[in-house]
XYZ file of C-alpha atoms in Angstrom:
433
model
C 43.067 -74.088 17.879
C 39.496 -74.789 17.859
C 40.314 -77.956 15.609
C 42.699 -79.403 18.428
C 39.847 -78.403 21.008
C 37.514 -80.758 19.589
C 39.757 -83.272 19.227
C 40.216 -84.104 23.063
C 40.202 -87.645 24.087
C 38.212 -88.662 26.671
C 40.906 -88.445 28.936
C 41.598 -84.831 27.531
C 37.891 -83.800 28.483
C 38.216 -85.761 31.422
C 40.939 -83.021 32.638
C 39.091 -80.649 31.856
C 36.039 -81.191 33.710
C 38.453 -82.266 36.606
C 40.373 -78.771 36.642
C 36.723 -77.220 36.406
C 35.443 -79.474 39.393
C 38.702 -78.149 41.319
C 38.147 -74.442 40.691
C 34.573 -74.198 42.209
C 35.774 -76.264 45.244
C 38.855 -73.893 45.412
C 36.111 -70.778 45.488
C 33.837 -72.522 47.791
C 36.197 -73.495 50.596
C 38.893 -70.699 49.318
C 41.727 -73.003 48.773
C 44.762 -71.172 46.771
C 46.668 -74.825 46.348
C 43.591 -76.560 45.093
C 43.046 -73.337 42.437
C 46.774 -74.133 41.049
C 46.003 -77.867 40.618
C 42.548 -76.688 38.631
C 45.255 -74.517 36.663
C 47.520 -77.101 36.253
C 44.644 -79.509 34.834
C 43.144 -76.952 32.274
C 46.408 -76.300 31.034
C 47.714 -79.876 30.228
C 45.006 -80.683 27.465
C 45.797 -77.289 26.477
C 49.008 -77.424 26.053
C 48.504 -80.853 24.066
C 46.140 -79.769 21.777
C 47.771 -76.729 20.895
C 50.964 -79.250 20.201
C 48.814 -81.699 18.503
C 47.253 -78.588 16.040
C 50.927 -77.388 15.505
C 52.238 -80.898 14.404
C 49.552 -81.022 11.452
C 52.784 -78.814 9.118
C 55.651 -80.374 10.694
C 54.674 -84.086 9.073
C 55.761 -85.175 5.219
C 54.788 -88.366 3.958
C 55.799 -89.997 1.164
C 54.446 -93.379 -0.540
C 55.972 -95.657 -3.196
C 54.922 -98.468 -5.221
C 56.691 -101.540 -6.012
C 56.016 -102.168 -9.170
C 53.424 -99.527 -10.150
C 52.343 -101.605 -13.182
C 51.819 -105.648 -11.347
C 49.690 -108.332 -13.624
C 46.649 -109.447 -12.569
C 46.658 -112.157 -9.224
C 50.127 -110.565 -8.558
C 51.077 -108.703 -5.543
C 52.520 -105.172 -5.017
C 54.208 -103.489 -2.048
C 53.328 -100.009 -0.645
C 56.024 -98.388 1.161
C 54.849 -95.232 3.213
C 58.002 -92.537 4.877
C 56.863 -90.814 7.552
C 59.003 -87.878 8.625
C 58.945 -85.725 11.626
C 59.986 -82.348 10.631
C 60.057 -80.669 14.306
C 62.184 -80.579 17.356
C 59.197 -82.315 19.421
C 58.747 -86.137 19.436
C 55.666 -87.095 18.011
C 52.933 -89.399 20.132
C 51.096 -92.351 19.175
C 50.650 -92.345 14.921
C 48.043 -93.957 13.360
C 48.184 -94.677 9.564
C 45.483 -95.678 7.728
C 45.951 -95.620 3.505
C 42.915 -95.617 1.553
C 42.221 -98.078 -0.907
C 39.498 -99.176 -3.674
C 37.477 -102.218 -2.513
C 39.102 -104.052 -5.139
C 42.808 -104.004 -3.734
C 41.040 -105.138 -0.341
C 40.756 -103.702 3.652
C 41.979 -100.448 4.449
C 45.524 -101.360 5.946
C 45.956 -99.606 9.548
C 49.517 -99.403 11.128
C 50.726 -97.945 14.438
C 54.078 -95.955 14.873
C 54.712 -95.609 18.698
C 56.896 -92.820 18.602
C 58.901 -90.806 16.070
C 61.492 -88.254 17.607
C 63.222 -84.627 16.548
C 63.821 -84.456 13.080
C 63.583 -88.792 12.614
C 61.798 -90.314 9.802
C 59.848 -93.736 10.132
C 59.241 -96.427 6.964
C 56.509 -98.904 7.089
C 55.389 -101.283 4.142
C 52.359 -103.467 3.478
C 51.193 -105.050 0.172
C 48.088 -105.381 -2.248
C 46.652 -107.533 -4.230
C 44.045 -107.187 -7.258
C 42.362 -110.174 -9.265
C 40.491 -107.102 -11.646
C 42.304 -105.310 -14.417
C 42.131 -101.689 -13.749
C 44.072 -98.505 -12.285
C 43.308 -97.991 -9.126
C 44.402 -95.307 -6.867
C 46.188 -95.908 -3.615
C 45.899 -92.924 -0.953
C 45.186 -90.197 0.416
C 47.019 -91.060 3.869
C 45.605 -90.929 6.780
C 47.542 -90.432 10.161
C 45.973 -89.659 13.590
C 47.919 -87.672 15.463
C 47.930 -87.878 19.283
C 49.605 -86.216 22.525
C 52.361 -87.830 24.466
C 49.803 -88.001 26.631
C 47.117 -89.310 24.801
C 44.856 -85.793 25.741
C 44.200 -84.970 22.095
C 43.580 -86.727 18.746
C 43.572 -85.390 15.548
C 43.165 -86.924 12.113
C 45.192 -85.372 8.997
C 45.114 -86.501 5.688
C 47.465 -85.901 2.972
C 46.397 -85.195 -0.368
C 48.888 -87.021 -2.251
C 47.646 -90.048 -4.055
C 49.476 -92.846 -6.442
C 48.427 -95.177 -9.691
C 48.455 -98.852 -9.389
C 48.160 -100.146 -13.200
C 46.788 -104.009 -13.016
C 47.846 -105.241 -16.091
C 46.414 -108.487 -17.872
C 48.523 -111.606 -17.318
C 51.217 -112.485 -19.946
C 52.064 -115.946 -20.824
C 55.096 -116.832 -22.508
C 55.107 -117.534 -25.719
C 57.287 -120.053 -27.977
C 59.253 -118.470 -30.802
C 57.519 -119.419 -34.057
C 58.514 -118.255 -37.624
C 55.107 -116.711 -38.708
C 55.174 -115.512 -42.891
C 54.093 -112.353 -43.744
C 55.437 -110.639 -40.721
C 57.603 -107.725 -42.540
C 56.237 -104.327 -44.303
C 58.014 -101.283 -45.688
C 58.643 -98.771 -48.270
C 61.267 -97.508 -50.718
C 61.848 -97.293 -54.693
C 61.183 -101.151 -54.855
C 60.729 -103.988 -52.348
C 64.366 -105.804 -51.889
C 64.566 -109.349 -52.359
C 66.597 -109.659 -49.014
C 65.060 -108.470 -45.564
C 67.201 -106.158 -43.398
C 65.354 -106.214 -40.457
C 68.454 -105.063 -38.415
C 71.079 -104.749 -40.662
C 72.331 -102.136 -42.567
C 70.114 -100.420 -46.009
C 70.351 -103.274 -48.652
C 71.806 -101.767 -51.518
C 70.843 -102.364 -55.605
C 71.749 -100.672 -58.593
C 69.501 -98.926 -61.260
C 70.532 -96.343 -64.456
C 71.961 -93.543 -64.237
C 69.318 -90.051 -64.315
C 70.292 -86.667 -64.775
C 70.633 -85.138 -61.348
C 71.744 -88.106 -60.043
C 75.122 -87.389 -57.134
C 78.033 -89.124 -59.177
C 79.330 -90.279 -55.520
C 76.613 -92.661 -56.133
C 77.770 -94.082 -58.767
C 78.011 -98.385 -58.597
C 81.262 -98.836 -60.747
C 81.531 -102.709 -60.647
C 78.451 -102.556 -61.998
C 79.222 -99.990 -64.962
C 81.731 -102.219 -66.157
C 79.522 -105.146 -65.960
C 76.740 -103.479 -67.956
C 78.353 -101.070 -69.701
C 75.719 -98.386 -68.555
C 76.632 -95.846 -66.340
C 74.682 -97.551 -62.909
C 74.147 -95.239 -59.500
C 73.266 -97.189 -56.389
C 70.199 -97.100 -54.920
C 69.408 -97.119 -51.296
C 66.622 -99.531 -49.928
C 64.717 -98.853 -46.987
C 64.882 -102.003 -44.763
C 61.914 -103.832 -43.924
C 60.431 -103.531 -40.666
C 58.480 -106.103 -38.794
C 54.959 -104.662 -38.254
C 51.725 -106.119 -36.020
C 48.547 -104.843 -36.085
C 46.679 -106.841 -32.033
C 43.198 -106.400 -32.690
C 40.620 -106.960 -29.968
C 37.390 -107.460 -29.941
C 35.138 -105.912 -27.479
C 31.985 -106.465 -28.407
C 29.961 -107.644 -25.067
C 27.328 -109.776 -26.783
C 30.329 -111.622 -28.261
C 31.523 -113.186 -24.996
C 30.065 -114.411 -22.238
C 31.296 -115.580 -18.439
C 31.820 -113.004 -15.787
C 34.581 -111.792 -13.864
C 38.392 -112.847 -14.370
C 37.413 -116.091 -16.233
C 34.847 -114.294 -18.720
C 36.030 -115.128 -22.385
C 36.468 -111.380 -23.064
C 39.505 -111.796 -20.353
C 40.758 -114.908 -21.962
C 40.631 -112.378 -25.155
C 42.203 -109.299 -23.331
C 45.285 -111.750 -21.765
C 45.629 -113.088 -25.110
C 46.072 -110.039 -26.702
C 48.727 -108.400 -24.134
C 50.718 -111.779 -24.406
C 51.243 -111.551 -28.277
C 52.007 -108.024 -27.654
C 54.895 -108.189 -25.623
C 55.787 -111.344 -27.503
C 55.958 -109.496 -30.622
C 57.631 -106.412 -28.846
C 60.611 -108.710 -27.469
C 60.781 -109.747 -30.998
C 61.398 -106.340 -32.478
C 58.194 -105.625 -33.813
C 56.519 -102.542 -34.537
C 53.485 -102.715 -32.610
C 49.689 -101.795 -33.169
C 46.879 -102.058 -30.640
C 42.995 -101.499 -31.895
C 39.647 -102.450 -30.802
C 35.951 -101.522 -32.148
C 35.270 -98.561 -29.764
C 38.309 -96.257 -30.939
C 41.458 -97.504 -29.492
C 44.096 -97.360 -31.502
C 47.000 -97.259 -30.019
C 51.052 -97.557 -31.471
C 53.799 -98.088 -29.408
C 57.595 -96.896 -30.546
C 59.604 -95.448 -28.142
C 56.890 -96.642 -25.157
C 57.378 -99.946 -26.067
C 54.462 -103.160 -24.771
C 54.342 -100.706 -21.679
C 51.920 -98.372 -23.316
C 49.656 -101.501 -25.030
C 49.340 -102.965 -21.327
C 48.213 -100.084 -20.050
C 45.608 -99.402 -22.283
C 44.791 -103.124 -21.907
C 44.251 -102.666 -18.302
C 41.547 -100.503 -18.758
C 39.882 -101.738 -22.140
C 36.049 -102.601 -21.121
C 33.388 -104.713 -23.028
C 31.405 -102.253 -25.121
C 27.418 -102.638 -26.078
C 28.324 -100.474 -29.373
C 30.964 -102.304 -30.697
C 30.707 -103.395 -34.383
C 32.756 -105.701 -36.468
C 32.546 -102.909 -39.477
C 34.022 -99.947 -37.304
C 36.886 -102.585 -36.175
C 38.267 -103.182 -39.787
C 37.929 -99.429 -40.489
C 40.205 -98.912 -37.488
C 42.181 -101.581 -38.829
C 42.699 -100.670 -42.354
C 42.641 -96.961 -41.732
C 46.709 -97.278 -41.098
C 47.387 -100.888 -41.696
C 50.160 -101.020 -45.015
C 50.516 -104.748 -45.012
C 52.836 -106.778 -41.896
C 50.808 -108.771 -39.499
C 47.419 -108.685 -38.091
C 46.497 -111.012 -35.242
C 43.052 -110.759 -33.706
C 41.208 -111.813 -30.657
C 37.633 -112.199 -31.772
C 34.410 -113.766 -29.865
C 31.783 -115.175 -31.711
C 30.898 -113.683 -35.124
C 27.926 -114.000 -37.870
C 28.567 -114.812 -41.653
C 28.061 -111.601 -42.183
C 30.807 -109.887 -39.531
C 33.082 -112.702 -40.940
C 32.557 -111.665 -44.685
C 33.452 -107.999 -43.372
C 36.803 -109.250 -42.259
C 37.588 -110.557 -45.273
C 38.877 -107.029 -46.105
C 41.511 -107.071 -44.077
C 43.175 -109.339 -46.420
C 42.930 -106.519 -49.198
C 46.624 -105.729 -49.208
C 47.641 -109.139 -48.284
C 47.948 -108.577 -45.117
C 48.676 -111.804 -43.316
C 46.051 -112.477 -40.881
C 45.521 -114.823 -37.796
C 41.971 -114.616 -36.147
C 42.371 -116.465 -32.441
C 38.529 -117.466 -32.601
C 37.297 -117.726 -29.626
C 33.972 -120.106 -29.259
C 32.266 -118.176 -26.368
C 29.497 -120.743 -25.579
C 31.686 -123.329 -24.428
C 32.009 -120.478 -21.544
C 28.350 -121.175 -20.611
C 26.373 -124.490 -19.761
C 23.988 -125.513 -22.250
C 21.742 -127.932 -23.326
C 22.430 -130.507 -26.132
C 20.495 -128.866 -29.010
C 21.372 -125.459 -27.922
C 25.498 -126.522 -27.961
C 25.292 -127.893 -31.040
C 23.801 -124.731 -32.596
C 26.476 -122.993 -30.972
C 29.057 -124.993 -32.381
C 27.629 -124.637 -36.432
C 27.594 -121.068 -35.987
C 31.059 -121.066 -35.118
C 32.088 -123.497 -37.803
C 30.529 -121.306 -40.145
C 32.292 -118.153 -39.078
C 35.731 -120.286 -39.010
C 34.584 -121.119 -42.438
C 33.962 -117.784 -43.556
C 37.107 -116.365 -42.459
C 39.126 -119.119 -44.042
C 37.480 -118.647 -47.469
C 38.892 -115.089 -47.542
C 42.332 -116.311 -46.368
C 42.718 -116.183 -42.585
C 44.514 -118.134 -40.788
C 41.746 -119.781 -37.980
C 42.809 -121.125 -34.275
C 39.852 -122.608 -32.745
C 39.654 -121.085 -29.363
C 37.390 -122.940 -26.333
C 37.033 -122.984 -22.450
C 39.940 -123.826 -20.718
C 42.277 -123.670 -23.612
C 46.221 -122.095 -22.863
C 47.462 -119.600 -25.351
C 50.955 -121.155 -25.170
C 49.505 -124.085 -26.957
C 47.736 -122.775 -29.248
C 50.436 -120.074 -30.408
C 52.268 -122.663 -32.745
C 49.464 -123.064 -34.893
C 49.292 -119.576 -35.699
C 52.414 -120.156 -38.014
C 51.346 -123.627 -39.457
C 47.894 -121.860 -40.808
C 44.386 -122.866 -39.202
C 45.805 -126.068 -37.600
C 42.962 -125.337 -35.050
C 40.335 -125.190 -37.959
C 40.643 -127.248 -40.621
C 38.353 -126.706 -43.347
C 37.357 -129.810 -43.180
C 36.131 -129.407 -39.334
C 34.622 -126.347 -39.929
C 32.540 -127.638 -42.587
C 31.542 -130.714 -40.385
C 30.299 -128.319 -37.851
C 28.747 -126.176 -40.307
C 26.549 -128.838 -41.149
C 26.505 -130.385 -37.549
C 28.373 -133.637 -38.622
C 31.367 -135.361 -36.739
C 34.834 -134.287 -38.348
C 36.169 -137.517 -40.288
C 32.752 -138.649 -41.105
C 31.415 -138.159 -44.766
């Protein structure tokens, strides 16, 4: 009660000092009607603030996003319920939903009125340009009198997750070699990706179920044959991204790093649509597979992935190799040294088939003459390095569309040709000798 005290309105404490005004007149000039209306006034604000401090457990909210999970530049819609859960209309209801500065203003909304037992839905919508997860709520809903005597705020502790995913682009459907792993006695000659177990034949061995046994093939050879039961192949990707912060440059939603990060969620869901048996890792300990989740648990981890001053190259292809066992292995690096390009060469240990989206960070920046052309033989060297060990090289630069660069990820380095690289390896014009 001493909560809905303080929270008179002006007009509340206006009563009050009226009805107080009234009773000392009453005792002064000893007028019995004038002591009733001093009553009357002292016990309206009362009255309202003891309704106002009751109403504070007879209000559920409810809130629900549409999507929770929205790319980035995309909008979302916040639905609030309001219900009143007593026999007593409500007054004037203002809601106010808290938000992180990055999904913009507070938004405010007025509900004139809600009677007995009725329930109230408003909506507004959000926006974020920033990968993240941001949290939407608590509530907040002043509560005020009929009368407008009392005010009260309330808040209600329930809060919701807004996942701003990286932007996917499309991809064309390419045929890209290499793309199927798996196990079993020997490799089959035919891929079952989603057929049934290829089946081949071998000699019989003691122990062996007879109900195995291949017959057209015992005649054939004259050997009692069993069949043996292949494991299909399964397509597998390894996404790599690279994190390293002194690797990219550019700030904010057009940095190279989120050129990198968009990249990376694209090919994800590409692959995912595609059937593939998915792999995220980076150099600062994400690693991250997705089976029964599906791209949804890649993009999530994607929406929160950050540059990192520790990153290195060498704990990258120990993340990669520590479960890789051959498929695909598609990475989204920034710019590399000879040496950090040598390193990668052991991804290609189990002949792994790998595409490096290289992404040639300067051209993010304005520079000088000298200092772009420096820029661009370091990055022909790394392109160089990287094909020497057998990578496939797409030559990545400012204001480049994945889309359009995808195809060349299944013709080899289209993007890189050795010869390029070597001509700006040595800072000479590609074609020239």
């Amino acid at each position: 009660m001493r909560e809905a005290l303080r929270g008179l309105t002006t007009r509340g404490r206006s009563f009050l000092a009226a009805a107080a005004a009234a009773a000392v007149s009453a005792l002064i000039l000893g007028e019995k009607d004038l002591l009733r209306v001093a009553i009357l006034l002292a016990i309206l604000p009362i009255l309202a603030a003891a309704y106002v401090g009751r109403s504070r457990y007879r209000l559920a909210c409810s809130r629900s996003l549409q999507p929770q999970r929205a790319p980035v530049g995309a909008s979302a819609r916040v639905v609030l319920r309001l219900q009143n859960m007593s026999r007593l209309p409500t007054g004037t209801l203002l809601l106010e939903d808290r938000l992180p500065y990055a999904l913009g203003s507070r938004p405010r909304v007025v509900l004139e009125r809600l009677g007995a037992r009725q329930a109230s839905s408003v909506a507004y919508t959000v926006r974020a340009d920033v990968r993240g997860k941001y949290e939407v709520g608590p509530l907040v809903v002043r509560l005020t009198d009929p009368f407008g005597l009392c005010e009260l705020t309330r808040s209600f502790p329930s809060v919701d997750r807004l996942t701003v995913i990286p932007q996917v682009h499309p991809l064309p459907t390419v045929r890209l070699a290499g793309e199927y792993a798996g196990a079993g006695d020997s490799r089959a000659r035919s891929v079952a990706v989603h057929g049934e177990d290829d089946a081949a034949t071998r000699e019989y061995r003691r122990g062996d179920d007879l109900r195995r046994v291949h017959w057209k093939s015992t005649a054939r050879t004259g050997e009692l044959m069993v069949r043996r039961e292949e494991q299909p192949w399964e397509s597998r990707a390894t996404v790599v991204l690279d994190t390293r912060a002194y690797a990219h440059r550019g700030e904010g939603p057009t940095a190279s790093f989120e050129w990198a990060v968009s990249a990376a969620a694209s090919v994800a869901v590409h692959l995912s649509q595609a059937g593939y048996k998915l792999r995220l890792v980076t150099d600062v300990g994400v690693d991250t597979e997705a089976v029964e989740a599906g791209e949804g648990l890649l993009l999530d981890h994607l929406a929160d992935v950050r540059l990192d001053k520790r990153g290195d190259i060498g704990q990258l292809v120990e993340g990669v190799r520590r479960r890789n066992d051959g498929g695909l292995v598609i990475a989204m690096l920034g710019a590399l040294t000879p040496a950090e390009s040598e390193l990668l060469s052991g991804l290609r240990a189990n002949n792994a088939t790998c595409v490096a989206f290289l992404i040639d960070s300067s051209t993010w920046l304005t520079l000088p003459p000298e200092a772009r052309a420096e820029a661009g033989r370091a990055h022909g060297a790394a392109a160089l390095g990287l094909m020497r060990s057998g990578w496939r090289v797409v030559g990545v630069t400012h204001g480049t569309k994945l889309p359009t660069l995808w195809p060349q990820a299944a013709r080899g380095s289209q993007g890189f040709t050795w010869r390029a690289a070597m001509a700006e390896t040595v800072g000479i014009a590609p074609g020239r000798s």
